[in-house]
Amino acid sequence: MKRLEHSIKKRYLLFISTFILIIIGILFILQSSVNDQKGEALLINKASEQCMLNERMNSLVYSFESINGDTISSEIIGAFKDYVDEFENTHHYLDSVNKLEGGSKVLDSLLKITDTQSQKIVSSSRNIINNPNKNLIAEDVNSIADAELPYFLTMQSVIREYQKSADKNLQNLLQTIYILAFIAILILLGEFLFVLVPALKQLFEQN
């Protein structure tokens, strides 16, 4: 009798241990997927902020023409420089993340296009910062204006690709959860029917 009770306890512990391991495994996969979702949300936010930052830079550049005098004030140039630095850093961040994680071919192509466009914008912006004279910046202002719309449209495509990737990963997560839940139910049901039930039947028969 005691041996049977001991056997039932061991089988019960096996059942409970399996249940706990399944829960831990599911939680681990969910946490990993949540981290991926957070990373994709950050990329989408960064890309969206990049578009808004580009618009702020261009608005400031176009306002240079209405400034009184030939020299643009150091305060305005300082604010413009902050925009340009952030713009350049964010572009490098998006590019480095894509290279590190190996994005899709479409995303890789789009970021290569934005790289050319952003270099043109940053280079012309640096020229304005280094030579803040209204009479000397016309060519750089035109260069920024030429790159503004193509860059904005390409970044919108980048954002759509990020969103597609996020949606796809979410669908994969849901499918994974369904599959894991199905497997977990089968395992627990199998252990209950073929491990616990026979032992309990023996106990009832002896009683």
Short mmCIF file of C-alpha atoms in Angstrom, two decimals:
data_model
loop_
_atom_site.label_atom_id
_atom_site.label_comp_id
_atom_site.label_asym_id
_atom_site.label_seq_id
_atom_site.Cartn_x
_atom_site.Cartn_y
_atom_site.Cartn_z
CA MET A 1 0.00 0.00 0.00
CA LYS A 2 2.76 2.40 0.95
CA ARG A 3 4.64 1.56 -2.23
CA LEU A 4 1.53 2.37 -4.23
CA GLU A 5 1.04 5.67 -2.43
CA HIS A 6 4.69 6.50 -3.04
CA SER A 7 4.25 5.66 -6.74
CA ILE A 8 1.17 7.88 -6.94
CA LYS A 9 3.07 10.75 -5.30
CA LYS A 10 5.92 10.37 -7.80
CA ARG A 11 3.49 10.35 -10.72
CA TYR A 12 1.64 13.33 -9.30
CA LEU A 13 4.93 15.23 -8.92
CA LEU A 14 5.81 14.34 -12.51
CA PHE A 15 2.44 15.70 -13.64
CA ILE A 16 2.86 18.93 -11.66
CA SER A 17 6.50 19.34 -12.76
CA THR A 18 5.53 18.92 -16.40
CA PHE A 19 2.77 21.51 -15.99
CA ILE A 20 5.18 24.01 -14.40
CA LEU A 21 7.84 23.45 -17.10
CA ILE A 22 5.25 24.02 -19.82
CA ILE A 23 4.13 27.27 -18.17
CA ILE A 24 7.75 28.46 -17.82
CA GLY A 25 8.44 27.61 -21.47
CA ILE A 26 5.37 29.50 -22.65
CA LEU A 27 6.25 32.52 -20.49
CA PHE A 28 9.81 32.51 -21.83
CA ILE A 29 8.58 32.52 -25.44
CA LEU A 30 6.02 35.24 -24.66
CA GLN A 31 8.66 37.42 -23.00
CA SER A 32 10.99 37.02 -25.97
CA SER A 33 8.17 37.96 -28.36
CA VAL A 34 7.19 40.95 -26.23
CA ASN A 35 10.81 42.17 -26.33
CA ASP A 36 10.77 41.82 -30.13
CA GLN A 37 7.53 43.79 -30.30
CA LYS A 38 9.03 46.54 -28.13
CA GLY A 39 12.08 46.69 -30.41
CA GLU A 40 9.90 47.02 -33.50
CA ALA A 41 7.76 49.69 -31.83
CA LEU A 42 10.94 51.62 -31.01
CA LEU A 43 12.07 51.45 -34.66
CA ILE A 44 8.68 52.68 -35.87
CA ASN A 45 8.79 55.58 -33.39
CA LYS A 46 12.37 56.44 -34.36
CA ALA A 47 11.51 56.44 -38.06
CA SER A 48 8.41 58.58 -37.44
CA GLU A 49 10.42 61.04 -35.34
CA GLN A 50 12.99 61.17 -38.14
CA CYS A 51 10.30 62.37 -40.57
CA MET A 52 9.13 65.05 -38.14
CA LEU A 53 12.72 66.08 -37.46
CA ASN A 54 13.35 66.42 -41.19
CA GLU A 55 10.32 68.71 -41.46
CA ARG A 56 11.55 70.88 -38.57
CA MET A 57 14.98 71.18 -40.19
CA ASN A 58 13.47 72.21 -43.51
CA SER A 59 11.13 74.74 -41.90
CA LEU A 60 14.11 76.31 -40.16
CA VAL A 61 16.16 76.34 -43.37
CA TYR A 62 13.35 78.07 -45.29
CA SER A 63 13.07 80.67 -42.51
CA PHE A 64 16.67 81.77 -43.07
CA GLU A 65 15.58 83.91 -46.01
CA SER A 66 13.36 86.07 -43.80
CA ILE A 67 16.10 86.82 -41.29
CA ASN A 68 17.24 90.43 -41.15
CA GLY A 69 20.89 90.93 -42.02
CA ASP A 70 23.32 88.66 -43.80
CA THR A 71 24.51 86.53 -40.88
CA ILE A 72 22.27 83.95 -39.23
CA SER A 73 22.40 84.26 -35.42
CA SER A 74 24.36 81.75 -33.37
CA GLU A 75 21.18 80.82 -31.44
CA ILE A 76 19.37 79.78 -34.62
CA ILE A 77 22.43 77.98 -35.97
CA GLY A 78 22.81 76.23 -32.60
CA ALA A 79 19.21 74.99 -32.73
CA PHE A 80 19.69 73.93 -36.35
CA LYS A 81 22.88 72.06 -35.45
CA ASP A 82 21.01 70.14 -32.70
CA TYR A 83 18.40 69.06 -35.27
CA VAL A 84 21.08 67.97 -37.74
CA ASP A 85 23.02 66.00 -35.10
CA GLU A 86 19.88 64.20 -33.95
CA PHE A 87 18.84 63.56 -37.55
CA GLU A 88 22.24 62.04 -38.39
CA ASN A 89 22.42 59.97 -35.19
CA THR A 90 18.93 58.54 -35.68
CA HIS A 91 19.72 57.60 -39.26
CA HIS A 92 22.89 55.79 -38.14
CA TYR A 93 20.88 54.03 -35.42
CA LEU A 94 18.24 52.73 -37.85
CA ASP A 95 20.92 51.63 -40.29
CA SER A 96 23.01 49.86 -37.63
CA VAL A 97 19.97 48.01 -36.21
CA ASN A 98 19.03 46.84 -39.69
CA LYS A 99 22.56 45.55 -40.35
CA LEU A 100 22.75 43.89 -36.94
CA GLU A 101 19.36 42.15 -37.16
CA GLY A 102 19.43 41.48 -40.91
CA GLY A 103 16.23 43.15 -42.09
CA SER A 104 14.30 42.24 -45.21
CA LYS A 105 15.72 42.93 -48.67
CA VAL A 106 13.06 45.60 -49.22
CA LEU A 107 13.96 47.36 -45.98
CA ASP A 108 17.66 47.08 -46.73
CA SER A 109 17.14 48.67 -50.16
CA LEU A 110 15.01 51.48 -48.73
CA LEU A 111 17.56 52.32 -46.05
CA LYS A 112 20.32 52.43 -48.66
CA ILE A 113 18.25 54.98 -50.59
CA THR A 114 17.69 57.05 -47.44
CA ASP A 115 21.42 56.86 -46.75
CA THR A 116 22.19 58.70 -49.99
CA GLN A 117 19.43 61.22 -49.35
CA SER A 118 20.38 61.83 -45.71
CA GLN A 119 24.04 62.33 -46.64
CA LYS A 120 22.96 65.04 -49.04
CA ILE A 121 20.80 66.71 -46.40
CA VAL A 122 23.44 66.47 -43.66
CA SER A 123 26.29 67.63 -45.90
CA SER A 124 24.38 70.72 -47.07
CA SER A 125 23.22 71.41 -43.51
CA ARG A 126 26.82 71.26 -42.24
CA ASN A 127 27.83 73.74 -44.92
CA ILE A 128 25.17 76.15 -43.65
CA ILE A 129 26.30 75.65 -40.04
CA ASN A 130 29.93 76.32 -40.95
CA ASN A 131 29.09 79.33 -43.16
CA PRO A 132 25.94 80.95 -41.68
CA ASN A 133 25.73 83.74 -44.26
CA LYS A 134 22.44 84.17 -46.13
CA ASN A 135 24.26 85.15 -49.29
CA LEU A 136 26.31 81.93 -49.36
CA ILE A 137 23.73 79.25 -48.53
CA ALA A 138 21.39 79.37 -51.56
CA GLU A 139 22.94 76.28 -53.19
CA ASP A 140 22.80 74.28 -49.95
CA VAL A 141 19.20 75.33 -49.29
CA ASN A 142 18.23 74.15 -52.78
CA SER A 143 20.09 70.88 -52.21
CA ILE A 144 18.17 70.27 -48.97
CA ALA A 145 14.90 71.18 -50.69
CA ASP A 146 15.60 68.70 -53.50
CA ALA A 147 16.24 65.86 -51.05
CA GLU A 148 13.44 66.68 -48.61
CA LEU A 149 10.43 65.12 -50.35
CA PRO A 150 12.21 61.99 -51.67
CA TYR A 151 13.63 61.37 -48.20
CA PHE A 152 10.23 61.82 -46.55
CA LEU A 153 8.49 59.47 -48.99
CA THR A 154 11.20 56.83 -48.64
CA MET A 155 11.00 57.02 -44.85
CA GLN A 156 7.23 56.52 -45.06
CA SER A 157 7.95 53.31 -46.97
CA VAL A 158 10.46 52.31 -44.29
CA ILE A 159 7.81 52.83 -41.60
CA ARG A 160 5.35 50.66 -43.55
CA GLU A 161 7.96 47.89 -43.77
CA TYR A 162 8.56 48.10 -40.02
CA GLN A 163 4.80 47.87 -39.46
CA LYS A 164 4.51 44.86 -41.79
CA SER A 165 7.30 43.12 -39.88
CA ALA A 166 5.60 43.89 -36.54
CA ASP A 167 2.24 42.56 -37.80
CA LYS A 168 3.88 39.41 -39.17
CA ASN A 169 5.70 38.74 -35.90
CA LEU A 170 2.46 39.24 -33.99
CA GLN A 171 0.71 36.68 -36.19
CA ASN A 172 3.61 34.26 -35.69
CA LEU A 173 3.35 34.79 -31.94
CA LEU A 174 -0.37 33.97 -31.93
CA GLN A 175 0.23 30.84 -34.01
CA THR A 176 3.04 29.78 -31.66
CA ILE A 177 0.79 30.26 -28.63
CA TYR A 178 -1.96 28.13 -30.20
CA ILE A 179 0.50 25.36 -31.09
CA LEU A 180 2.12 25.39 -27.64
CA ALA A 181 -1.27 25.36 -25.93
CA PHE A 182 -2.35 22.38 -28.07
CA ILE A 183 0.88 20.49 -27.34
CA ALA A 184 0.63 21.30 -23.62
CA ILE A 185 -2.95 20.00 -23.47
CA LEU A 186 -1.92 16.77 -25.24
CA ILE A 187 1.03 16.22 -22.90
CA LEU A 188 -0.98 16.91 -19.74
CA LEU A 189 -3.90 14.83 -20.97
CA GLY A 190 -1.54 11.96 -21.86
CA GLU A 191 0.15 12.08 -18.47
CA PHE A 192 -3.20 12.21 -16.71
CA LEU A 193 -4.67 9.26 -18.64
CA PHE A 194 -1.59 7.02 -18.82
CA VAL A 195 0.31 7.99 -15.67
CA LEU A 196 -2.06 9.22 -12.98
CA VAL A 197 -5.30 7.37 -13.80
CA PRO A 198 -3.75 3.83 -13.78
CA ALA A 199 -2.15 4.51 -10.39
CA LEU A 200 -5.38 5.89 -8.96
CA LYS A 201 -7.29 2.88 -10.29
CA GLN A 202 -4.86 0.55 -8.52
CA LEU A 203 -5.36 2.52 -5.30
CA PHE A 204 -9.16 2.29 -5.54
CA GLU A 205 -9.00 -1.43 -6.35
CA GLN A 206 -6.86 -2.13 -3.27
CA ASN A 207 -9.29 -0.19 -1.13
#
